[in-house]
């Protein structure tokens, strides 16, 4: 159930004015979607279906070797993490999960969260196959890693938190009183970006300071930082958007998506986005220069 927009309990937040791309550079072309409906793509961009027929696909991550992994947000122990081949079938690598959601890969280890009231945050060894319980949290969703190697996780609730899971197992609250924080991403300089879904805001947190860098979005869900520093954002709605925020400019790259979720990047910069209600992953890239 989606919560209505409204101010959360977060205080002392600065606000930036967001400039929106207008004119010819923001014009869009319409392409027929293979799964029905229309997806619109901004001028200078193109997309293709990377993988199809993945029920309840939620988040996506790319490992150091280029392998692509995704979560299936199925309940009642049917949730999984799958390895995805471009244009081909997927292989289950981790099963028996409840609403598998957040996903992060670093080295040989995969980290996944279960978005339920007593949800687990698990570490899974892609080489050895063992799983390890790191913490049990309230609706844990977004998962990423801080520069010091500690995990950072968001709790999707109306009085949600962003927490640090230290390597010794201690759970430390970094932010509290957020209104449904979902996606989370860490930049190279340690800045933490949080999608606060119920307020339509994207927050930036660094060294104890909070800024609102984007506002007035419609159900922002996941965020990811690209190699060029651009912040990518999905809006989880029946006609959702894939957005790119860079140098103070907000660009709609795709629109008309059905419940877009997690975002990841291939080594060549291609953007992967999970489109949940069409059970597929899209690959988005710039058009070659003429």
mmCIF file of C-alpha atoms in Angstrom:
data_model
loop_
_atom_site.group_PDB
_atom_site.id
_atom_site.type_symbol
_atom_site.label_atom_id
_atom_site.label_comp_id
_atom_site.label_asym_id
_atom_site.label_seq_id
_atom_site.Cartn_x
_atom_site.Cartn_y
_atom_site.Cartn_z
ATOM 1 C CA UNK A 1 0.000 0.000 0.000
ATOM 2 C CA UNK A 2 1.360 3.404 -0.943
ATOM 3 C CA UNK A 3 1.343 6.102 1.719
ATOM 4 C CA UNK A 4 0.087 9.626 0.893
ATOM 5 C CA UNK A 5 2.717 12.291 0.441
ATOM 6 C CA UNK A 6 3.418 14.511 3.377
ATOM 7 C CA UNK A 7 6.179 15.896 5.495
ATOM 8 C CA UNK A 8 8.068 13.404 7.588
ATOM 9 C CA UNK A 9 9.670 14.035 10.968
ATOM 10 C CA UNK A 10 13.013 14.914 9.423
ATOM 11 C CA UNK A 11 14.170 18.361 10.511
ATOM 12 C CA UNK A 12 17.009 20.773 9.801
ATOM 13 C CA UNK A 13 17.119 19.759 6.145
ATOM 14 C CA UNK A 14 18.363 22.210 3.545
ATOM 15 C CA UNK A 15 16.573 22.399 0.195
ATOM 16 C CA UNK A 16 17.937 22.864 -3.304
ATOM 17 C CA UNK A 17 15.951 24.174 -6.243
ATOM 18 C CA UNK A 18 15.843 21.544 -8.962
ATOM 19 C CA UNK A 19 16.071 22.701 -12.571
ATOM 20 C CA UNK A 20 14.114 20.520 -14.979
ATOM 21 C CA UNK A 21 15.276 19.986 -18.546
ATOM 22 C CA UNK A 22 12.922 21.633 -20.994
ATOM 23 C CA UNK A 23 12.784 22.139 -24.740
ATOM 24 C CA UNK A 24 14.101 19.912 -27.491
ATOM 25 C CA UNK A 25 16.605 18.140 -25.252
ATOM 26 C CA UNK A 26 13.740 16.734 -23.189
ATOM 27 C CA UNK A 27 11.562 15.712 -26.132
ATOM 28 C CA UNK A 28 10.518 12.092 -26.152
ATOM 29 C CA UNK A 29 9.778 9.401 -28.686
ATOM 30 C CA UNK A 30 7.358 6.527 -28.108
ATOM 31 C CA UNK A 31 8.336 2.896 -28.581
ATOM 32 C CA UNK A 32 5.939 -0.014 -28.329
ATOM 33 C CA UNK A 33 6.594 -2.116 -25.270
ATOM 34 C CA UNK A 34 6.901 -5.881 -25.960
ATOM 35 C CA UNK A 35 4.827 -6.551 -22.830
ATOM 36 C CA UNK A 36 2.052 -4.116 -23.753
ATOM 37 C CA UNK A 37 1.633 -0.387 -23.315
ATOM 38 C CA UNK A 38 4.021 2.333 -24.367
ATOM 39 C CA UNK A 39 7.364 3.359 -22.920
ATOM 40 C CA UNK A 40 8.664 6.797 -23.809
ATOM 41 C CA UNK A 41 12.382 7.453 -24.071
ATOM 42 C CA UNK A 42 14.096 10.839 -24.004
ATOM 43 C CA UNK A 43 15.978 12.194 -26.992
ATOM 44 C CA UNK A 44 19.515 10.800 -27.105
ATOM 45 C CA UNK A 45 18.662 7.602 -25.234
ATOM 46 C CA UNK A 46 17.479 4.138 -26.225
ATOM 47 C CA UNK A 47 16.483 0.955 -24.409
ATOM 48 C CA UNK A 48 16.026 -2.740 -24.971
ATOM 49 C CA UNK A 49 14.763 -5.683 -22.964
ATOM 50 C CA UNK A 50 17.721 -7.267 -21.183
ATOM 51 C CA UNK A 51 15.803 -10.135 -19.547
ATOM 52 C CA UNK A 52 12.167 -11.156 -19.443
ATOM 53 C CA UNK A 53 9.749 -13.405 -17.527
ATOM 54 C CA UNK A 54 11.141 -12.771 -14.026
ATOM 55 C CA UNK A 55 8.063 -12.644 -11.763
ATOM 56 C CA UNK A 56 8.112 -9.964 -9.030
ATOM 57 C CA UNK A 57 11.571 -8.768 -10.080
ATOM 58 C CA UNK A 58 12.572 -6.099 -7.595
ATOM 59 C CA UNK A 59 16.207 -5.136 -7.327
ATOM 60 C CA UNK A 60 19.222 -5.701 -9.533
ATOM 61 C CA UNK A 61 22.989 -5.731 -8.957
ATOM 62 C CA UNK A 62 26.109 -6.350 -11.037
ATOM 63 C CA UNK A 63 29.041 -8.325 -9.624
ATOM 64 C CA UNK A 64 32.762 -7.675 -10.201
ATOM 65 C CA UNK A 65 32.819 -10.328 -12.943
ATOM 66 C CA UNK A 66 29.899 -8.735 -14.802
ATOM 67 C CA UNK A 67 27.313 -11.266 -13.655
ATOM 68 C CA UNK A 68 23.852 -9.765 -13.136
ATOM 69 C CA UNK A 69 21.736 -10.693 -10.110
ATOM 70 C CA UNK A 70 18.144 -9.789 -9.240
ATOM 71 C CA UNK A 71 15.733 -10.280 -6.351
ATOM 72 C CA UNK A 72 12.231 -11.698 -6.664
ATOM 73 C CA UNK A 73 9.950 -10.088 -4.106
ATOM 74 C CA UNK A 74 7.720 -13.130 -3.580
ATOM 75 C CA UNK A 75 6.290 -13.890 -0.137
ATOM 76 C CA UNK A 76 5.765 -17.063 1.923
ATOM 77 C CA UNK A 77 9.338 -18.254 1.500
ATOM 78 C CA UNK A 78 9.163 -18.113 -2.303
ATOM 79 C CA UNK A 79 11.472 -15.119 -2.685
ATOM 80 C CA UNK A 80 14.807 -15.671 -4.384
ATOM 81 C CA UNK A 81 17.977 -14.112 -5.672
ATOM 82 C CA UNK A 82 18.575 -15.137 -9.283
ATOM 83 C CA UNK A 83 21.480 -14.916 -11.708
ATOM 84 C CA UNK A 84 20.276 -13.385 -14.970
ATOM 85 C CA UNK A 85 21.613 -13.994 -18.466
ATOM 86 C CA UNK A 86 20.935 -11.418 -21.165
ATOM 87 C CA UNK A 87 18.043 -12.648 -23.254
ATOM 88 C CA UNK A 88 18.117 -16.029 -21.582
ATOM 89 C CA UNK A 89 16.805 -17.922 -18.565
ATOM 90 C CA UNK A 90 17.623 -17.110 -14.968
ATOM 91 C CA UNK A 91 19.152 -19.365 -12.322
ATOM 92 C CA UNK A 92 18.210 -19.334 -8.630
ATOM 93 C CA UNK A 93 21.286 -18.840 -6.438
ATOM 94 C CA UNK A 94 19.558 -18.121 -3.111
ATOM 95 C CA UNK A 95 16.065 -19.336 -2.157
ATOM 96 C CA UNK A 96 13.664 -19.524 0.803
ATOM 97 C CA UNK A 97 13.408 -15.760 1.211
ATOM 98 C CA UNK A 98 10.391 -13.680 2.219
ATOM 99 C CA UNK A 99 9.867 -10.656 -0.042
ATOM 100 C CA UNK A 100 13.504 -10.419 -1.108
ATOM 101 C CA UNK A 101 14.160 -6.775 -1.909
ATOM 102 C CA UNK A 102 17.421 -4.894 -1.363
ATOM 103 C CA UNK A 103 20.458 -6.275 -3.164
ATOM 104 C CA UNK A 104 24.150 -5.422 -3.163
ATOM 105 C CA UNK A 105 27.220 -7.321 -4.365
ATOM 106 C CA UNK A 106 30.814 -6.704 -3.306
ATOM 107 C CA UNK A 107 33.549 -9.151 -4.230
ATOM 108 C CA UNK A 108 32.462 -12.723 -3.543
ATOM 109 C CA UNK A 109 29.635 -11.666 -1.225
ATOM 110 C CA UNK A 110 26.030 -10.850 -1.995
ATOM 111 C CA UNK A 111 23.853 -8.939 0.500
ATOM 112 C CA UNK A 112 20.061 -9.143 0.439
ATOM 113 C CA UNK A 113 17.228 -7.810 2.604
ATOM 114 C CA UNK A 114 13.722 -9.139 3.253
ATOM 115 C CA UNK A 115 11.109 -6.382 3.302
ATOM 116 C CA UNK A 116 8.913 -7.748 6.104
ATOM 117 C CA UNK A 117 8.429 -6.580 9.735
ATOM 118 C CA UNK A 118 11.128 -8.935 11.032
ATOM 119 C CA UNK A 119 13.177 -8.958 7.884
ATOM 120 C CA UNK A 120 16.608 -10.460 7.673
ATOM 121 C CA UNK A 121 19.681 -8.845 6.181
ATOM 122 C CA UNK A 122 21.771 -11.731 4.863
ATOM 123 C CA UNK A 123 25.287 -12.164 3.507
ATOM 124 C CA UNK A 124 25.665 -14.912 0.924
ATOM 125 C CA UNK A 125 28.968 -16.326 -0.332
ATOM 126 C CA UNK A 126 28.755 -16.592 -4.113
ATOM 127 C CA UNK A 127 31.789 -18.879 -4.160
ATOM 128 C CA UNK A 128 31.234 -21.086 -1.121
ATOM 129 C CA UNK A 129 27.459 -20.951 -0.932
ATOM 130 C CA UNK A 130 27.115 -20.197 2.782
ATOM 131 C CA UNK A 131 24.655 -17.637 4.146
ATOM 132 C CA UNK A 132 25.117 -15.527 7.272
ATOM 133 C CA UNK A 133 22.535 -13.499 9.197
ATOM 134 C CA UNK A 134 23.819 -9.952 9.749
ATOM 135 C CA UNK A 135 20.766 -8.347 11.370
ATOM 136 C CA UNK A 136 16.995 -8.500 11.745
ATOM 137 C CA UNK A 137 15.297 -5.172 11.079
ATOM 138 C CA UNK A 138 11.859 -3.676 10.504
ATOM 139 C CA UNK A 139 11.066 -3.809 6.774
ATOM 140 C CA UNK A 140 14.681 -3.511 5.608
ATOM 141 C CA UNK A 141 14.868 -2.475 1.969
ATOM 142 C CA UNK A 142 17.756 -0.514 0.458
ATOM 143 C CA UNK A 143 21.230 -1.995 0.965
ATOM 144 C CA UNK A 144 24.613 -0.483 0.117
ATOM 145 C CA UNK A 145 28.115 -0.301 1.574
ATOM 146 C CA UNK A 146 29.942 2.607 3.158
ATOM 147 C CA UNK A 147 33.576 3.369 2.258
ATOM 148 C CA UNK A 148 34.743 1.731 5.519
ATOM 149 C CA UNK A 149 33.057 -1.578 4.628
ATOM 150 C CA UNK A 150 30.045 -1.311 6.936
ATOM 151 C CA UNK A 151 26.622 -1.953 5.398
ATOM 152 C CA UNK A 152 23.975 0.758 5.322
ATOM 153 C CA UNK A 153 20.303 -0.237 5.206
ATOM 154 C CA UNK A 154 16.991 1.632 5.062
ATOM 155 C CA UNK A 155 13.842 0.550 6.905
ATOM 156 C CA UNK A 156 10.670 1.139 4.883
ATOM 157 C CA UNK A 157 8.178 2.351 7.511
ATOM 158 C CA UNK A 158 6.330 5.569 8.335
ATOM 159 C CA UNK A 159 8.841 6.245 11.090
ATOM 160 C CA UNK A 160 11.752 4.667 9.300
ATOM 161 C CA UNK A 161 15.460 4.619 9.892
ATOM 162 C CA UNK A 162 18.710 4.431 8.032
ATOM 163 C CA UNK A 163 21.081 2.184 9.952
ATOM 164 C CA UNK A 164 24.703 1.129 9.777
ATOM 165 C CA UNK A 165 25.448 -2.556 10.316
ATOM 166 C CA UNK A 166 28.999 -2.665 11.606
ATOM 167 C CA UNK A 167 31.249 -5.587 10.852
ATOM 168 C CA UNK A 168 31.070 -6.684 14.507
ATOM 169 C CA UNK A 169 27.273 -6.976 14.201
ATOM 170 C CA UNK A 170 26.353 -3.748 15.986
ATOM 171 C CA UNK A 171 23.405 -1.872 14.458
ATOM 172 C CA UNK A 172 23.757 1.918 14.677
ATOM 173 C CA UNK A 173 20.994 4.384 13.779
ATOM 174 C CA UNK A 174 22.230 7.131 11.448
ATOM 175 C CA UNK A 175 18.877 8.741 10.575
ATOM 176 C CA UNK A 176 15.481 8.353 12.227
ATOM 177 C CA UNK A 177 11.993 9.748 11.760
ATOM 178 C CA UNK A 178 11.992 9.306 8.000
ATOM 179 C CA UNK A 179 8.725 8.707 6.154
ATOM 180 C CA UNK A 180 9.199 5.416 4.302
ATOM 181 C CA UNK A 181 12.856 5.517 3.275
ATOM 182 C CA UNK A 182 13.336 2.914 0.554
ATOM 183 C CA UNK A 183 16.199 3.134 -1.913
ATOM 184 C CA UNK A 184 19.682 3.936 -0.682
ATOM 185 C CA UNK A 185 22.967 4.577 -2.488
ATOM 186 C CA UNK A 186 26.462 5.604 -1.421
ATOM 187 C CA UNK A 187 28.673 7.871 -3.536
ATOM 188 C CA UNK A 188 32.459 7.532 -3.698
ATOM 189 C CA UNK A 189 32.905 10.436 -1.276
ATOM 190 C CA UNK A 190 30.657 8.748 1.298
ATOM 191 C CA UNK A 191 27.509 10.790 0.658
ATOM 192 C CA UNK A 192 24.426 8.666 1.318
ATOM 193 C CA UNK A 193 21.400 9.227 -0.928
ATOM 194 C CA UNK A 194 17.999 8.125 0.364
ATOM 195 C CA UNK A 195 14.666 7.956 -1.479
ATOM 196 C CA UNK A 196 12.033 9.042 1.050
ATOM 197 C CA UNK A 197 9.056 7.563 -0.737
ATOM 198 C CA UNK A 198 6.121 9.018 1.182
ATOM 199 C CA UNK A 199 7.359 12.620 0.918
ATOM 200 C CA UNK A 200 8.555 12.417 -2.698
ATOM 201 C CA UNK A 201 12.044 13.557 -1.742
ATOM 202 C CA UNK A 202 15.627 12.487 -2.325
ATOM 203 C CA UNK A 203 17.879 13.206 0.633
ATOM 204 C CA UNK A 204 21.654 13.532 0.735
ATOM 205 C CA UNK A 205 23.379 12.777 4.059
ATOM 206 C CA UNK A 206 27.046 13.422 4.742
ATOM 207 C CA UNK A 207 28.981 14.078 7.960
ATOM 208 C CA UNK A 208 25.820 14.677 9.955
ATOM 209 C CA UNK A 209 24.301 17.143 7.471
ATOM 210 C CA UNK A 210 21.109 16.485 5.497
ATOM 211 C CA UNK A 211 20.033 18.166 2.277
ATOM 212 C CA UNK A 212 16.900 17.723 0.193
ATOM 213 C CA UNK A 213 18.312 17.572 -3.336
ATOM 214 C CA UNK A 214 15.161 16.582 -5.256
ATOM 215 C CA UNK A 215 11.533 17.008 -4.240
ATOM 216 C CA UNK A 216 7.992 16.653 -5.597
ATOM 217 C CA UNK A 217 8.614 13.189 -7.046
ATOM 218 C CA UNK A 218 5.904 10.539 -7.259
ATOM 219 C CA UNK A 219 6.793 7.546 -5.073
ATOM 220 C CA UNK A 220 10.601 7.611 -5.533
ATOM 221 C CA UNK A 221 11.718 4.061 -4.921
ATOM 222 C CA UNK A 222 15.336 3.200 -5.700
ATOM 223 C CA UNK A 223 18.444 5.280 -6.282
ATOM 224 C CA UNK A 224 21.876 4.439 -7.690
ATOM 225 C CA UNK A 225 25.028 6.461 -8.360
ATOM 226 C CA UNK A 226 26.663 6.055 -11.782
ATOM 227 C CA UNK A 227 30.390 6.272 -12.496
ATOM 228 C CA UNK A 228 29.982 9.860 -13.736
ATOM 229 C CA UNK A 229 28.380 10.886 -10.444
ATOM 230 C CA UNK A 230 24.839 11.074 -11.814
ATOM 231 C CA UNK A 231 22.097 9.891 -9.475
ATOM 232 C CA UNK A 232 19.492 7.624 -11.072
ATOM 233 C CA UNK A 233 16.021 7.361 -9.549
ATOM 234 C CA UNK A 234 12.918 5.241 -10.162
ATOM 235 C CA UNK A 235 9.320 6.186 -9.370
ATOM 236 C CA UNK A 236 7.301 3.147 -8.312
ATOM 237 C CA UNK A 237 3.946 3.917 -9.937
ATOM 238 C CA UNK A 238 1.778 2.263 -12.632
ATOM 239 C CA UNK A 239 3.189 4.838 -15.074
ATOM 240 C CA UNK A 240 6.566 5.347 -13.483
ATOM 241 C CA UNK A 241 9.700 7.138 -14.607
ATOM 242 C CA UNK A 242 13.422 6.505 -14.709
ATOM 243 C CA UNK A 243 15.157 9.776 -13.828
ATOM 244 C CA UNK A 244 18.740 11.067 -13.994
ATOM 245 C CA UNK A 245 19.869 13.858 -11.654
ATOM 246 C CA UNK A 246 23.221 15.462 -12.440
ATOM 247 C CA UNK A 247 24.698 18.914 -11.824
ATOM 248 C CA UNK A 248 21.380 20.169 -10.461
ATOM 249 C CA UNK A 249 19.388 19.037 -13.505
ATOM 250 C CA UNK A 250 16.639 16.416 -13.403
ATOM 251 C CA UNK A 251 16.054 14.524 -16.641
ATOM 252 C CA UNK A 252 13.285 12.025 -17.410
ATOM 253 C CA UNK A 253 15.024 9.260 -19.377
ATOM 254 C CA UNK A 254 12.125 6.768 -19.524
ATOM 255 C CA UNK A 255 8.449 7.193 -18.698
ATOM 256 C CA UNK A 256 5.418 4.933 -18.945
ATOM 257 C CA UNK A 257 7.135 2.186 -16.949
ATOM 258 C CA UNK A 258 5.051 -0.172 -14.837
ATOM 259 C CA UNK A 259 6.384 -0.109 -11.254
ATOM 260 C CA UNK A 260 10.103 0.385 -11.989
ATOM 261 C CA UNK A 261 12.293 -0.710 -9.101
ATOM 262 C CA UNK A 262 16.035 -1.321 -8.690
ATOM 263 C CA UNK A 263 18.858 0.152 -10.774
ATOM 264 C CA UNK A 264 22.373 -1.100 -11.554
ATOM 265 C CA UNK A 265 25.142 -0.426 -14.065
ATOM 266 C CA UNK A 266 27.080 -2.668 -16.414
ATOM 267 C CA UNK A 267 30.785 -2.060 -16.948
ATOM 268 C CA UNK A 268 30.166 -0.083 -20.148
ATOM 269 C CA UNK A 269 27.788 2.311 -18.381
ATOM 270 C CA UNK A 270 24.568 0.646 -19.537
ATOM 271 C CA UNK A 271 21.806 1.238 -16.989
ATOM 272 C CA UNK A 272 19.741 -1.756 -15.887
ATOM 273 C CA UNK A 273 16.305 -1.119 -14.384
ATOM 274 C CA UNK A 274 13.860 -3.690 -13.034
ATOM 275 C CA UNK A 275 10.319 -3.124 -14.332
ATOM 276 C CA UNK A 276 8.379 -5.180 -11.836
ATOM 277 C CA UNK A 277 4.865 -5.185 -13.263
ATOM 278 C CA UNK A 278 6.172 -6.351 -16.647
ATOM 279 C CA UNK A 279 8.443 -8.984 -15.047
ATOM 280 C CA UNK A 280 11.510 -7.788 -16.897
ATOM 281 C CA UNK A 281 14.801 -5.914 -16.744
ATOM 282 C CA UNK A 282 15.503 -3.148 -19.239
ATOM 283 C CA UNK A 283 18.901 -1.988 -20.489
ATOM 284 C CA UNK A 284 19.154 1.763 -21.108
ATOM 285 C CA UNK A 285 21.990 3.450 -22.940
ATOM 286 C CA UNK A 286 22.832 6.590 -24.874
ATOM 287 C CA UNK A 287 22.338 6.554 -28.617
ATOM 288 C CA UNK A 288 25.601 6.583 -30.589
ATOM 289 C CA UNK A 289 26.579 9.954 -32.014
ATOM 290 C CA UNK A 290 25.736 10.254 -35.734
#
